[in-house]
JSON list of C-alpha atoms in Angstrom, two decimals:
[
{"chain": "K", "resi": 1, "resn": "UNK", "atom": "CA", "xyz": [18.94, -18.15, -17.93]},
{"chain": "K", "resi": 2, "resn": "UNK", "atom": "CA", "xyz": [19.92, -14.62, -16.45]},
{"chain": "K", "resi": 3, "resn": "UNK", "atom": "CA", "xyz": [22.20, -12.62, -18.55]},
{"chain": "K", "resi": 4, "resn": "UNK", "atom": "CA", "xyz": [23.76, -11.96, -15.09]},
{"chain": "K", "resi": 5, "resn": "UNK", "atom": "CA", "xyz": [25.39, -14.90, -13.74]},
{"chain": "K", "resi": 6, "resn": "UNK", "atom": "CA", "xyz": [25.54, -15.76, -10.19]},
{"chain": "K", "resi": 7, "resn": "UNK", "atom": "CA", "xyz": [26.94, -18.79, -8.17]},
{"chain": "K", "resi": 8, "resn": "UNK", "atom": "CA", "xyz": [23.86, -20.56, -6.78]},
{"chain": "K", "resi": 9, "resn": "UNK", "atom": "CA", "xyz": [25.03, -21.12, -3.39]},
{"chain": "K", "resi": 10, "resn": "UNK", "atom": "CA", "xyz": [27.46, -19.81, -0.85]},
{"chain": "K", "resi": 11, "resn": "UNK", "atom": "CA", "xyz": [28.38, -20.71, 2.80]},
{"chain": "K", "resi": 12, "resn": "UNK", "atom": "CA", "xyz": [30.21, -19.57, 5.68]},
{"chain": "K", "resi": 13, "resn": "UNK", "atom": "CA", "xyz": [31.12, -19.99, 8.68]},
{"chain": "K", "resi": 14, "resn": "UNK", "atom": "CA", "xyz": [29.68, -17.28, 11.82]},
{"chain": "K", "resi": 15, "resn": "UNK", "atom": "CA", "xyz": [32.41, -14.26, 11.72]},
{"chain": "K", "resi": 16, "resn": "UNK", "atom": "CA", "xyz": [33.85, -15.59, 8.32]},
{"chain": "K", "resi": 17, "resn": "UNK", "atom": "CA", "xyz": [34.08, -13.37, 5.13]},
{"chain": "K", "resi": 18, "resn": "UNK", "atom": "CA", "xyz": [32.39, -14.44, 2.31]},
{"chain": "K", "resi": 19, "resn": "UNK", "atom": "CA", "xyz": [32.19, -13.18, -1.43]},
{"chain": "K", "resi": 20, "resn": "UNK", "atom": "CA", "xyz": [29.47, -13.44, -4.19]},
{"chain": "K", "resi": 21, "resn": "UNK", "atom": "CA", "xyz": [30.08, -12.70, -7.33]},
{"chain": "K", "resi": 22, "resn": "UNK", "atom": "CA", "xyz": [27.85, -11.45, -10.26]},
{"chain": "K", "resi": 23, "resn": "UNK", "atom": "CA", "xyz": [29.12, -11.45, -14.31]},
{"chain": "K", "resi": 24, "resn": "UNK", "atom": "CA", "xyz": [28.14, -9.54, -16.97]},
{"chain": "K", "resi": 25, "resn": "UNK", "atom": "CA", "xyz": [28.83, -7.78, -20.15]},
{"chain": "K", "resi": 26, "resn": "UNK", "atom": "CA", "xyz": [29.60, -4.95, -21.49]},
{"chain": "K", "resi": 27, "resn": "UNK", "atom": "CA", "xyz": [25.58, -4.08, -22.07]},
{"chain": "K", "resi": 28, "resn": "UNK", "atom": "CA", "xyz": [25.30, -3.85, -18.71]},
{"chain": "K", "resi": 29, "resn": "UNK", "atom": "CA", "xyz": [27.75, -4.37, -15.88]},
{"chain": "K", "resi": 30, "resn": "UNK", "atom": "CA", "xyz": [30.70, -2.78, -18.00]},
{"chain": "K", "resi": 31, "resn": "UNK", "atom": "CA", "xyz": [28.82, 0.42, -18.57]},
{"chain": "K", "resi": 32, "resn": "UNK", "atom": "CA", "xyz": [26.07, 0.55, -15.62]},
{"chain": "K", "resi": 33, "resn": "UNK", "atom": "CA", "xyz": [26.50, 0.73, -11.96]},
{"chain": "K", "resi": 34, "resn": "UNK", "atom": "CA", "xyz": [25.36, -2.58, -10.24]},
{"chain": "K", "resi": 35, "resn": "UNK", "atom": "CA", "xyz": [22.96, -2.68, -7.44]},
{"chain": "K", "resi": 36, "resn": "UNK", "atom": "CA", "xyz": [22.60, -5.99, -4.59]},
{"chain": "K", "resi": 37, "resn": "UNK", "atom": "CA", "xyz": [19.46, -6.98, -2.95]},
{"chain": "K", "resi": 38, "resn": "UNK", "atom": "CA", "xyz": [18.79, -9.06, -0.01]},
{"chain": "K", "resi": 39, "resn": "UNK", "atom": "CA", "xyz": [16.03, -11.43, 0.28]},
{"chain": "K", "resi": 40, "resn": "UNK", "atom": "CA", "xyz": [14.62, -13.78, 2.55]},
{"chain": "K", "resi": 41, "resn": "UNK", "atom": "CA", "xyz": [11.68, -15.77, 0.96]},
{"chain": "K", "resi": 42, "resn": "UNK", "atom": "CA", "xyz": [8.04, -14.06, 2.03]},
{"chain": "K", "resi": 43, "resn": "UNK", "atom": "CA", "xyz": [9.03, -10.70, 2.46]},
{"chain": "K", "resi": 44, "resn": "UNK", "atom": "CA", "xyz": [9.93, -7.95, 0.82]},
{"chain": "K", "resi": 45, "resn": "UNK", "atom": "CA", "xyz": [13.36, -7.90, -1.47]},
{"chain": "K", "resi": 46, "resn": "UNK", "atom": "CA", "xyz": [15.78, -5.42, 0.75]},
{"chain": "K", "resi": 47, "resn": "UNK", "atom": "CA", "xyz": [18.59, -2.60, -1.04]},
{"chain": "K", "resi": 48, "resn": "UNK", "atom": "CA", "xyz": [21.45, -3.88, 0.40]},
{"chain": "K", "resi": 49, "resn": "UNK", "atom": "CA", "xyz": [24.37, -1.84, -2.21]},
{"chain": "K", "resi": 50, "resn": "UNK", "atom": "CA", "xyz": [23.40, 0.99, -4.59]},
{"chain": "K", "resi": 51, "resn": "UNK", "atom": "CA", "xyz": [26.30, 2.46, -6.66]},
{"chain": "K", "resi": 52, "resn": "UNK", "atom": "CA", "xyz": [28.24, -0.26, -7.15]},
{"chain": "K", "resi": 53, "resn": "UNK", "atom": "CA", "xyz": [29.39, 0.31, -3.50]},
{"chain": "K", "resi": 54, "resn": "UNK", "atom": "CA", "xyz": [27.24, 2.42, -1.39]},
{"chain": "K", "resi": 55, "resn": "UNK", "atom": "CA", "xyz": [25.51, 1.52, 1.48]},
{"chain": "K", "resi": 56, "resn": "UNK", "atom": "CA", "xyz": [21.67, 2.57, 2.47]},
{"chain": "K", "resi": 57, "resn": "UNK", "atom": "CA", "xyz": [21.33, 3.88, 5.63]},
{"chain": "K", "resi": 58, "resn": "UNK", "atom": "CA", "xyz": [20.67, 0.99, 8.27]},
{"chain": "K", "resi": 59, "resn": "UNK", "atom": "CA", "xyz": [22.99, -1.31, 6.55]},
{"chain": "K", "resi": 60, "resn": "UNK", "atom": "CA", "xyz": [25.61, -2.49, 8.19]},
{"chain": "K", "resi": 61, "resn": "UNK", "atom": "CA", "xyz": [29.30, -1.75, 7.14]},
{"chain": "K", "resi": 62, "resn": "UNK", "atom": "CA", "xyz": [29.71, -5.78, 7.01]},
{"chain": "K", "resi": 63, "resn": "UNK", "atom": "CA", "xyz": [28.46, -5.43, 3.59]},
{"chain": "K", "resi": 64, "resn": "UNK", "atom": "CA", "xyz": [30.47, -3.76, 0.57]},
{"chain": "K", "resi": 65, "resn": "UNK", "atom": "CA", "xyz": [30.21, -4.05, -3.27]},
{"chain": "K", "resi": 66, "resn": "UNK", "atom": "CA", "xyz": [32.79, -3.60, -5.58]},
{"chain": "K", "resi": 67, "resn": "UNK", "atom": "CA", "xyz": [32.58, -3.30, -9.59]},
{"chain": "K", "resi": 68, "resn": "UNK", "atom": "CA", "xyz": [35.65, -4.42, -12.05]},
{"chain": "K", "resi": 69, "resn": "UNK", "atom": "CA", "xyz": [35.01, -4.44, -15.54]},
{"chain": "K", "resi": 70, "resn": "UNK", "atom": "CA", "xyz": [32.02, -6.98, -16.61]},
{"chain": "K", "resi": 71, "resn": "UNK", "atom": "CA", "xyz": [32.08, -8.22, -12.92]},
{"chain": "K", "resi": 72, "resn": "UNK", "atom": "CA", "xyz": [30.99, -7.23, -9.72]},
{"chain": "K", "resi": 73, "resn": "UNK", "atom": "CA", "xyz": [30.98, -8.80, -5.93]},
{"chain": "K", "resi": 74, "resn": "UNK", "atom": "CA", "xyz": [29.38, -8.38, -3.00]},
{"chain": "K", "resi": 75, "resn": "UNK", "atom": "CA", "xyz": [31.62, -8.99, 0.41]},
{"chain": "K", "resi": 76, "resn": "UNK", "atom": "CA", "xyz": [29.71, -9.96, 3.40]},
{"chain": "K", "resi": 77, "resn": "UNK", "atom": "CA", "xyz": [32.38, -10.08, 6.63]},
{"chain": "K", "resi": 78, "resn": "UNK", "atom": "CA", "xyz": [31.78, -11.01, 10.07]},
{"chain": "K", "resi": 79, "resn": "UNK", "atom": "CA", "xyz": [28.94, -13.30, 8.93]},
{"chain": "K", "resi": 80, "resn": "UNK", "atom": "CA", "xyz": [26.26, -13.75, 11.26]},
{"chain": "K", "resi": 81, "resn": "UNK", "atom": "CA", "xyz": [23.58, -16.07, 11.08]},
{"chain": "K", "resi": 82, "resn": "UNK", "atom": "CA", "xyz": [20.90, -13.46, 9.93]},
{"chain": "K", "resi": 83, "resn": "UNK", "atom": "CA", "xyz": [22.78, -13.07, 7.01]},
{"chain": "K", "resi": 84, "resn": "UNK", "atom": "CA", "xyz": [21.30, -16.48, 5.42]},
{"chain": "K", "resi": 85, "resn": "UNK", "atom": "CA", "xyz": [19.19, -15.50, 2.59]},
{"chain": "K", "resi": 86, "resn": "UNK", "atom": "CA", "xyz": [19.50, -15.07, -1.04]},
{"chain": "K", "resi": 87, "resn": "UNK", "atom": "CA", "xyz": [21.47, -11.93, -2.73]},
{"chain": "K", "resi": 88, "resn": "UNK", "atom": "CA", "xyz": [20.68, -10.96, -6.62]},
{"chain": "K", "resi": 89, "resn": "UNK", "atom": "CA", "xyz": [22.57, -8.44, -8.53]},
{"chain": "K", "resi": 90, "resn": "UNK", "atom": "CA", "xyz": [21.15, -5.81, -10.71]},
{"chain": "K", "resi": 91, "resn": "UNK", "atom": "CA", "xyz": [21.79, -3.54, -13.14]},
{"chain": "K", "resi": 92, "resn": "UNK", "atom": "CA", "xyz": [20.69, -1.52, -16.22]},
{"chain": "K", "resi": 93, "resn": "UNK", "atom": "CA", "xyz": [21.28, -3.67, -19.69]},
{"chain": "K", "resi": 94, "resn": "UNK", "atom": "CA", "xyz": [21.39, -0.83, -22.58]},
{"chain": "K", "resi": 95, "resn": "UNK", "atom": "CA", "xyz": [20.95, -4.02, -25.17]},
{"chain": "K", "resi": 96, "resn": "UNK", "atom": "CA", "xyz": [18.06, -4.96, -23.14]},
{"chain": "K", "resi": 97, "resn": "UNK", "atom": "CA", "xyz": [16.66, -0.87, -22.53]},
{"chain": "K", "resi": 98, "resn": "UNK", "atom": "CA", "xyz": [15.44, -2.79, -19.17]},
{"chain": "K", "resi": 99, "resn": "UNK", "atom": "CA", "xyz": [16.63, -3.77, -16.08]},
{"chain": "K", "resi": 100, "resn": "UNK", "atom": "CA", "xyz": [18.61, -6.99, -15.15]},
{"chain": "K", "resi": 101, "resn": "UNK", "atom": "CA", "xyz": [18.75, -9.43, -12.45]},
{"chain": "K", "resi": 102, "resn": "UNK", "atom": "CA", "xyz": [20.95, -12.22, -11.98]},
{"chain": "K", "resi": 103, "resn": "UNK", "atom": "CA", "xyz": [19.81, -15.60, -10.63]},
{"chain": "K", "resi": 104, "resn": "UNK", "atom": "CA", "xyz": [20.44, -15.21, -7.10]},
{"chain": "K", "resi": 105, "resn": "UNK", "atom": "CA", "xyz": [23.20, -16.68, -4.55]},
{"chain": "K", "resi": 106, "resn": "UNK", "atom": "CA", "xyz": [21.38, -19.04, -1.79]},
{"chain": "K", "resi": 107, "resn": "UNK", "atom": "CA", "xyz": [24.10, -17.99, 0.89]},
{"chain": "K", "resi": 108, "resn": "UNK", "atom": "CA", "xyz": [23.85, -20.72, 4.14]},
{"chain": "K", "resi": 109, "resn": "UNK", "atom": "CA", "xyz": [25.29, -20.19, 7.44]},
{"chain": "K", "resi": 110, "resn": "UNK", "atom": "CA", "xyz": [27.13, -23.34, 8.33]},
{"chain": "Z", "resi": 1, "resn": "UNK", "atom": "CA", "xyz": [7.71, 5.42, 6.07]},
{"chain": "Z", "resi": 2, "resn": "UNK", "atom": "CA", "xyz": [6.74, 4.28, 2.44]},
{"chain": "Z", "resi": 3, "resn": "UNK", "atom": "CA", "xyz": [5.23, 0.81, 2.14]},
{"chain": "Z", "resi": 4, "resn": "UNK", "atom": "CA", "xyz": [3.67, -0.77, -1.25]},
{"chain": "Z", "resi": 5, "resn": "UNK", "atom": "CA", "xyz": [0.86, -3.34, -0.83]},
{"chain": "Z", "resi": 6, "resn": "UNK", "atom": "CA", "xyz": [0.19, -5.61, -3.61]},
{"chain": "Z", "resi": 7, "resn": "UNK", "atom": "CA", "xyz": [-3.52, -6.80, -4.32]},
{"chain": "Z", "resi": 8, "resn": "UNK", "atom": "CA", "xyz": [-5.37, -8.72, -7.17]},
{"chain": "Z", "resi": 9, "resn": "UNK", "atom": "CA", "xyz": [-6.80, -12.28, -7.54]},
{"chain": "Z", "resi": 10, "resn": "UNK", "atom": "CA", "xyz": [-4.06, -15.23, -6.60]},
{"chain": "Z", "resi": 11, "resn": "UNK", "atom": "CA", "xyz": [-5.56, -17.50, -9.02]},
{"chain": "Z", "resi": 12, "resn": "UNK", "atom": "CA", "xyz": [-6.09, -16.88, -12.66]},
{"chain": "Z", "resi": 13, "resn": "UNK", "atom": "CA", "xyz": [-6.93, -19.32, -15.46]},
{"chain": "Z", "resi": 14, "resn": "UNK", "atom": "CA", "xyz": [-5.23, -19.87, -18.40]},
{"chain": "Z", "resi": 15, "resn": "UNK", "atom": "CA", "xyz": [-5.22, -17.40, -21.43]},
{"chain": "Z", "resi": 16, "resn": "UNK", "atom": "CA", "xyz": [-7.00, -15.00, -19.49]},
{"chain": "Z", "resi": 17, "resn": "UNK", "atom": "CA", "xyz": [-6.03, -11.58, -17.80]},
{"chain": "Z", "resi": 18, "resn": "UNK", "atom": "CA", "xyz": [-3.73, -10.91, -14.93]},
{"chain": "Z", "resi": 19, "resn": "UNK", "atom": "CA", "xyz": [-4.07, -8.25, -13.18]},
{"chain": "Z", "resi": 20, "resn": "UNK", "atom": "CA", "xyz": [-2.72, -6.49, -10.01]},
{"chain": "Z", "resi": 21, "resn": "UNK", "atom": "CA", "xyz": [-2.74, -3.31, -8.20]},
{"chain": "Z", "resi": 22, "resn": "UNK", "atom": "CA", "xyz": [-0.02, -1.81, -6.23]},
{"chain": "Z", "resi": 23, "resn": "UNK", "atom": "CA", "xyz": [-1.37, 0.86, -3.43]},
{"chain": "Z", "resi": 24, "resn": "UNK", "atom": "CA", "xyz": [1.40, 3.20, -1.61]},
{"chain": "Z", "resi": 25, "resn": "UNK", "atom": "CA", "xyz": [0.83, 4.27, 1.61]},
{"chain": "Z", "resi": 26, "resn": "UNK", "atom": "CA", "xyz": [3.71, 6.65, 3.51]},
{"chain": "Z", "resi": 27, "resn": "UNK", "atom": "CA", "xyz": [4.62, 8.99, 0.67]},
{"chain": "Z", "resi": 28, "resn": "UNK", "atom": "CA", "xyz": [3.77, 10.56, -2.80]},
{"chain": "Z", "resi": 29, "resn": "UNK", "atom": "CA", "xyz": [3.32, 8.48, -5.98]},
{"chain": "Z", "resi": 30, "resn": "UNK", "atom": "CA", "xyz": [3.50, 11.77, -7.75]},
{"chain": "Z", "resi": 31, "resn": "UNK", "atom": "CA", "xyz": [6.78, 12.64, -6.97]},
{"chain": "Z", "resi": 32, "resn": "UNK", "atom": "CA", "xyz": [9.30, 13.57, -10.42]},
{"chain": "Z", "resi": 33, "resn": "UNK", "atom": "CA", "xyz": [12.06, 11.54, -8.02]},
{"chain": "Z", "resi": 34, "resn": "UNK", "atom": "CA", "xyz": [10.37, 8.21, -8.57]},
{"chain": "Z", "resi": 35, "resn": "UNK", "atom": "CA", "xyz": [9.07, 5.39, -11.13]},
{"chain": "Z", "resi": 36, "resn": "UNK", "atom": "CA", "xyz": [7.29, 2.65, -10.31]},
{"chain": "Z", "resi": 37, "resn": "UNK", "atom": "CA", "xyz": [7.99, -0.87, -11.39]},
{"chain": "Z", "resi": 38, "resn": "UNK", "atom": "CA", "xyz": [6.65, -4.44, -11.47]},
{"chain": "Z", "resi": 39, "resn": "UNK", "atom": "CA", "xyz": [8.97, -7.23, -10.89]},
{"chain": "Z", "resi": 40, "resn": "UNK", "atom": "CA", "xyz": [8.15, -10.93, -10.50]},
{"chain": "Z", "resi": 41, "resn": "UNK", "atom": "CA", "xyz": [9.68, -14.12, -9.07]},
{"chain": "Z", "resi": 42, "resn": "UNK", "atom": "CA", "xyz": [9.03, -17.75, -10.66]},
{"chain": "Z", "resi": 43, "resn": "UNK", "atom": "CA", "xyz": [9.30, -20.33, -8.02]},
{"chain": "Z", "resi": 44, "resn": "UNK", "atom": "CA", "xyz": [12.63, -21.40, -7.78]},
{"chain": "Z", "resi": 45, "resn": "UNK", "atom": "CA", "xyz": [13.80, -18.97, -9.96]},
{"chain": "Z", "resi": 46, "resn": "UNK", "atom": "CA", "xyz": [15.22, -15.49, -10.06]},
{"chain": "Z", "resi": 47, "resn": "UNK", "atom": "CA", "xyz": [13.77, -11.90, -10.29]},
{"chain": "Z", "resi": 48, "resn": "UNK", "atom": "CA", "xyz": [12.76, -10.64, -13.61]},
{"chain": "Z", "resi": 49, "resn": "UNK", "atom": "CA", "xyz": [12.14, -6.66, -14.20]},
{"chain": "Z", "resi": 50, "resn": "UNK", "atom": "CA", "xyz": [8.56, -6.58, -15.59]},
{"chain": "Z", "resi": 51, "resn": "UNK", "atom": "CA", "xyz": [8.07, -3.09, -16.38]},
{"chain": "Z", "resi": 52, "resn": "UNK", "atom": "CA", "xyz": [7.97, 0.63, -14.55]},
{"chain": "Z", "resi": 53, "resn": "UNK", "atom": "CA", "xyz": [5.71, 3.81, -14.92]},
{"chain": "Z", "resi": 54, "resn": "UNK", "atom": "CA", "xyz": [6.40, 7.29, -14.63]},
{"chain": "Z", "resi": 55, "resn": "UNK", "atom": "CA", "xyz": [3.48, 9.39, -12.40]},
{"chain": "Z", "resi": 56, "resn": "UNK", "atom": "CA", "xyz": [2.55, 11.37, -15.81]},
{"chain": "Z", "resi": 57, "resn": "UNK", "atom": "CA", "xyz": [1.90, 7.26, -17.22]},
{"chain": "Z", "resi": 58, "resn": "UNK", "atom": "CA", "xyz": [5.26, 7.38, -19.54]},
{"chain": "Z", "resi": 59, "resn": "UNK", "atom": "CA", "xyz": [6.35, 3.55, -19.30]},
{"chain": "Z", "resi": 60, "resn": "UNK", "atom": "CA", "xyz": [8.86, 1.27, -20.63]},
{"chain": "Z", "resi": 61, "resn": "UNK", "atom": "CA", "xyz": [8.50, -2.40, -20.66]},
{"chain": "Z", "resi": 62, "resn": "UNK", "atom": "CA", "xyz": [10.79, -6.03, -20.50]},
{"chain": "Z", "resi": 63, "resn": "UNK", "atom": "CA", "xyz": [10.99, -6.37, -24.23]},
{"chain": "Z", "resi": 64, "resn": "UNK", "atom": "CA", "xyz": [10.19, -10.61, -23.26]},
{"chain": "Z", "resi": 65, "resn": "UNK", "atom": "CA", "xyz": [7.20, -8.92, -22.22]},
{"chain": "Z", "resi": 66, "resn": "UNK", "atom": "CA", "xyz": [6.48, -6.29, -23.93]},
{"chain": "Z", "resi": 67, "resn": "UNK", "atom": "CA", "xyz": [3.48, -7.45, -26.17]},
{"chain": "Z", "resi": 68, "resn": "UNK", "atom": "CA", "xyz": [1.53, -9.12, -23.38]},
{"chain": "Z", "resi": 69, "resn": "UNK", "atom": "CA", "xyz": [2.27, -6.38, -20.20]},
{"chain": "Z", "resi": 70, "resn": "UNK", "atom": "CA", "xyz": [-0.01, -2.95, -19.58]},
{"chain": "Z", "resi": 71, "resn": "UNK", "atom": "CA", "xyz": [1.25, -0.88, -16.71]},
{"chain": "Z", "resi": 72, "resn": "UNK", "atom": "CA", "xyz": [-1.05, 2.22, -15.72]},
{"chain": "Z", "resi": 73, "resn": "UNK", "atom": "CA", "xyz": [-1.11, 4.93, -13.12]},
{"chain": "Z", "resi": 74, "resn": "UNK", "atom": "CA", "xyz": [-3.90, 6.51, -11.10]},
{"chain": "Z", "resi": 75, "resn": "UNK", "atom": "CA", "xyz": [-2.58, 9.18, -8.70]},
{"chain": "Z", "resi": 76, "resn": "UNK", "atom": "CA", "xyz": [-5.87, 10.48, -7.09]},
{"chain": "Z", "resi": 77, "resn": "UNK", "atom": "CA", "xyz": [-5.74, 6.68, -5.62]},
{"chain": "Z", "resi": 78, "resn": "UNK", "atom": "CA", "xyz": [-1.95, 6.34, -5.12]},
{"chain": "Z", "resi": 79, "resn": "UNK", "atom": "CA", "xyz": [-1.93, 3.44, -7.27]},
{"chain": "Z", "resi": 80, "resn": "UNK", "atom": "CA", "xyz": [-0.34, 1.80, -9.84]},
{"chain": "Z", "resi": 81, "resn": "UNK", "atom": "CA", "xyz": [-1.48, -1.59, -12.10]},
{"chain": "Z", "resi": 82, "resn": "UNK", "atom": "CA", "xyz": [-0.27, -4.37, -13.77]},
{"chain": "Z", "resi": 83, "resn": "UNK", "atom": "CA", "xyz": [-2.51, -6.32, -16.56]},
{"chain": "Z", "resi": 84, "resn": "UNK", "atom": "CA", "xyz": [-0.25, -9.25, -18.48]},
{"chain": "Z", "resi": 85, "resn": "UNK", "atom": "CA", "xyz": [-2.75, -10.76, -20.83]},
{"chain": "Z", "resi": 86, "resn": "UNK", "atom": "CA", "xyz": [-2.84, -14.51, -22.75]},
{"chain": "Z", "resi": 87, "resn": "UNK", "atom": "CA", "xyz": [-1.45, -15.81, -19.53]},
{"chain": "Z", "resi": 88, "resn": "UNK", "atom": "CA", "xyz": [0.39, -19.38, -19.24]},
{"chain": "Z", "resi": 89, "resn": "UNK", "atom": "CA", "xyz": [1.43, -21.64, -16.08]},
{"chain": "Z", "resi": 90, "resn": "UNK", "atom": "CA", "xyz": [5.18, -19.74, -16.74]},
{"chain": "Z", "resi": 91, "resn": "UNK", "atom": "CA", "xyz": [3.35, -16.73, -15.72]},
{"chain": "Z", "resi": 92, "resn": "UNK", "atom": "CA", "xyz": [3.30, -18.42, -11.92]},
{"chain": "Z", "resi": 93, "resn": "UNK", "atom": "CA", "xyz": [5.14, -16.03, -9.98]},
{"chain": "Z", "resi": 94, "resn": "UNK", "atom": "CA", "xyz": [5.38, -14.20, -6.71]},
{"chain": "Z", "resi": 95, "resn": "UNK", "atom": "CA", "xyz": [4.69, -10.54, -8.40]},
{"chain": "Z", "resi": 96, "resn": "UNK", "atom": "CA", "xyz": [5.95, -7.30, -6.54]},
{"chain": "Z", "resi": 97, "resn": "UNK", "atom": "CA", "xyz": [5.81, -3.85, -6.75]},
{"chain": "Z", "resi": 98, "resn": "UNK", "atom": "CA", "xyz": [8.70, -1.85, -5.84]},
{"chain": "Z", "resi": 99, "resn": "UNK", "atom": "CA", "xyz": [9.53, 2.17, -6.54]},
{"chain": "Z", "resi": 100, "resn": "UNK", "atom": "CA", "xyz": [12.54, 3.27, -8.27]},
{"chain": "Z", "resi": 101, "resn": "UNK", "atom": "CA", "xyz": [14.83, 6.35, -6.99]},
{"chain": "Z", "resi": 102, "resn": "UNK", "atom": "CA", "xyz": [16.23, 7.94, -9.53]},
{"chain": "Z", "resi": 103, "resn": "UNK", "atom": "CA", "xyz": [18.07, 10.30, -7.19]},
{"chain": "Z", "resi": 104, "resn": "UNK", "atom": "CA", "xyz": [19.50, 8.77, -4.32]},
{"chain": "Z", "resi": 105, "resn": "UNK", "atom": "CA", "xyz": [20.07, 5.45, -5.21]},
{"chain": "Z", "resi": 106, "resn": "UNK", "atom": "CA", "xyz": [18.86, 5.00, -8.76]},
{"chain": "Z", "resi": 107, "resn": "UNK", "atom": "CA", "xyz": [17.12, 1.51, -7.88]},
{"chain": "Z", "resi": 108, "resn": "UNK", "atom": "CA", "xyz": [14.62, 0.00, -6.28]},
{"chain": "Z", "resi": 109, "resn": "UNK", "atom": "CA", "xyz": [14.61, 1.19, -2.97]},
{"chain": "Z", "resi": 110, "resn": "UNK", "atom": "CA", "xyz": [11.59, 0.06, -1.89]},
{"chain": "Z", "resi": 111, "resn": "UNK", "atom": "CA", "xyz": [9.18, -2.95, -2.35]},
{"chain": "Z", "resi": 112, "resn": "UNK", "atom": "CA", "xyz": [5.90, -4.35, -1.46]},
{"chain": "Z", "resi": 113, "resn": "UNK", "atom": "CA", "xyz": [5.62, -8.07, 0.51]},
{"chain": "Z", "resi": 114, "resn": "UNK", "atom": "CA", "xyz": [4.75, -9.81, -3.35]},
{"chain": "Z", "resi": 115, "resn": "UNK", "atom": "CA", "xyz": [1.19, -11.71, -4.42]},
{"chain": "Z", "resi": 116, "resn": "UNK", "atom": "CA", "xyz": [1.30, -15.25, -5.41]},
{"chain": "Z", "resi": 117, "resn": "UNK", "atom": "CA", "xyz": [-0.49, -15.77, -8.44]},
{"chain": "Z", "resi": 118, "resn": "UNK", "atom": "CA", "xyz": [-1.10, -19.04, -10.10]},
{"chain": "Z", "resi": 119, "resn": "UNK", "atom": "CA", "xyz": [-2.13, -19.78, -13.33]},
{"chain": "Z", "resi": 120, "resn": "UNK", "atom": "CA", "xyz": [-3.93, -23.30, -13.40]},
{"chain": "Z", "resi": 121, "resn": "UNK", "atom": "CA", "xyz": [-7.74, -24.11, -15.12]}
]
């Protein structure tokens, strides 16, 4: 079981807004910024938030984090259908001395 | 553009070795910017942070791990390994390779496609 906990799945509708969260502790969340990946199965995982809240160049405003406490989210709006693919958290655990992942949220396009 | 190809046997028996070798193509592996990390996938599961080497070979390891899990360097090939020893079928995983920034982003910015290995007799 990750020590980061995500929901399993997510859906939307096309142009909806949609939210995934990821929980924590103190370890790690609380005192570490928390990163979000995209990944469609065969390829290679993609940044999608550093920071908590930045954005890589090349991704698309649609996407914002956001950090309170022991929890973070990510916010996906306008939700297209290329957006269906599976999101993990990260972040630095200073328990751990490692890095973290959380399960992953299988987010469908309805 | 960087890229990071994973390579290594996709089938490997029980109790014996794994290993794996990341190459990177694009940009330096010797840069002081960057460390260089395994990470692996169980199917149907989540990612789990394997370990990640420093250029000069400083590395720190998934305590889980830590016993089993050798990560090396060799910069004159642009290539970093992975060996995970006494291997068992929970070892099955899509493994990548992936480089950390710790400037810009202070993550992984950047990973390889992932292997497939399998650990059956």
């Amino acid at each position: 079981q990750s020590v980061l906990t995500q929901p399993p799945s997510a859906s939307g509708t096309p142009g909806q807004r949609v939210t995934i969260s990821c929980s924590g502790s103190s370890s790690n969340i609380g005192t570490n910024i928390v990163n979000w990946y995209q990944h469609l199965p065969g390829t290679a995982p993609k940044l999608l938030i550093y920071s908590n809240n930045q954005r890589p160049s090349g991704v698309p405003d649609r996407f914002s984090g956001s950090k309170s406490g022991t929890s973070a989210s990510l916010a996906i709006s306008g939700l297209q259908s290329e957006d269906e693919a599976d999101y993990y958290c990260s972040a630095w655990d200073d328990s751990l001395n490692g890095w973290l992942f959380g399960g992953g949220t299988k987010l469908t396009v309805l | 553009q960087l890229q990071l190809q994973e390579s290594g046997p996709g089938l490997v028996k029980p109790s014996e070795t794994l290993s794996l070798t990341c190459t990177v193509s694009g940009g330096s592996i010797s840069s002081s910017s960057y460390y260089w990390a395994w990470i692996r996938q169980p199917p149907g599961k989540g990612l789990e942070w394997i370990g990640s080497i420093y250029y000069s070979g400083s590395t720190y390891y998934n305590p889980s791990l830590k016993s089993r899990v050798t990560i090396s360097v060799d910069t004159s090939k642009k290539q970093f390994s992975l060996k995970l020893s006494s291997v068992t079928a929970a070892d099955t995983a899509v493994y990548y390779c992936a480089r950390r920034d710790m400037v810009a982003t202070n993550t992984f910015d950047y990973w390889g496609q992932g292997t497939l290995v399998t650990v059956s007799s």
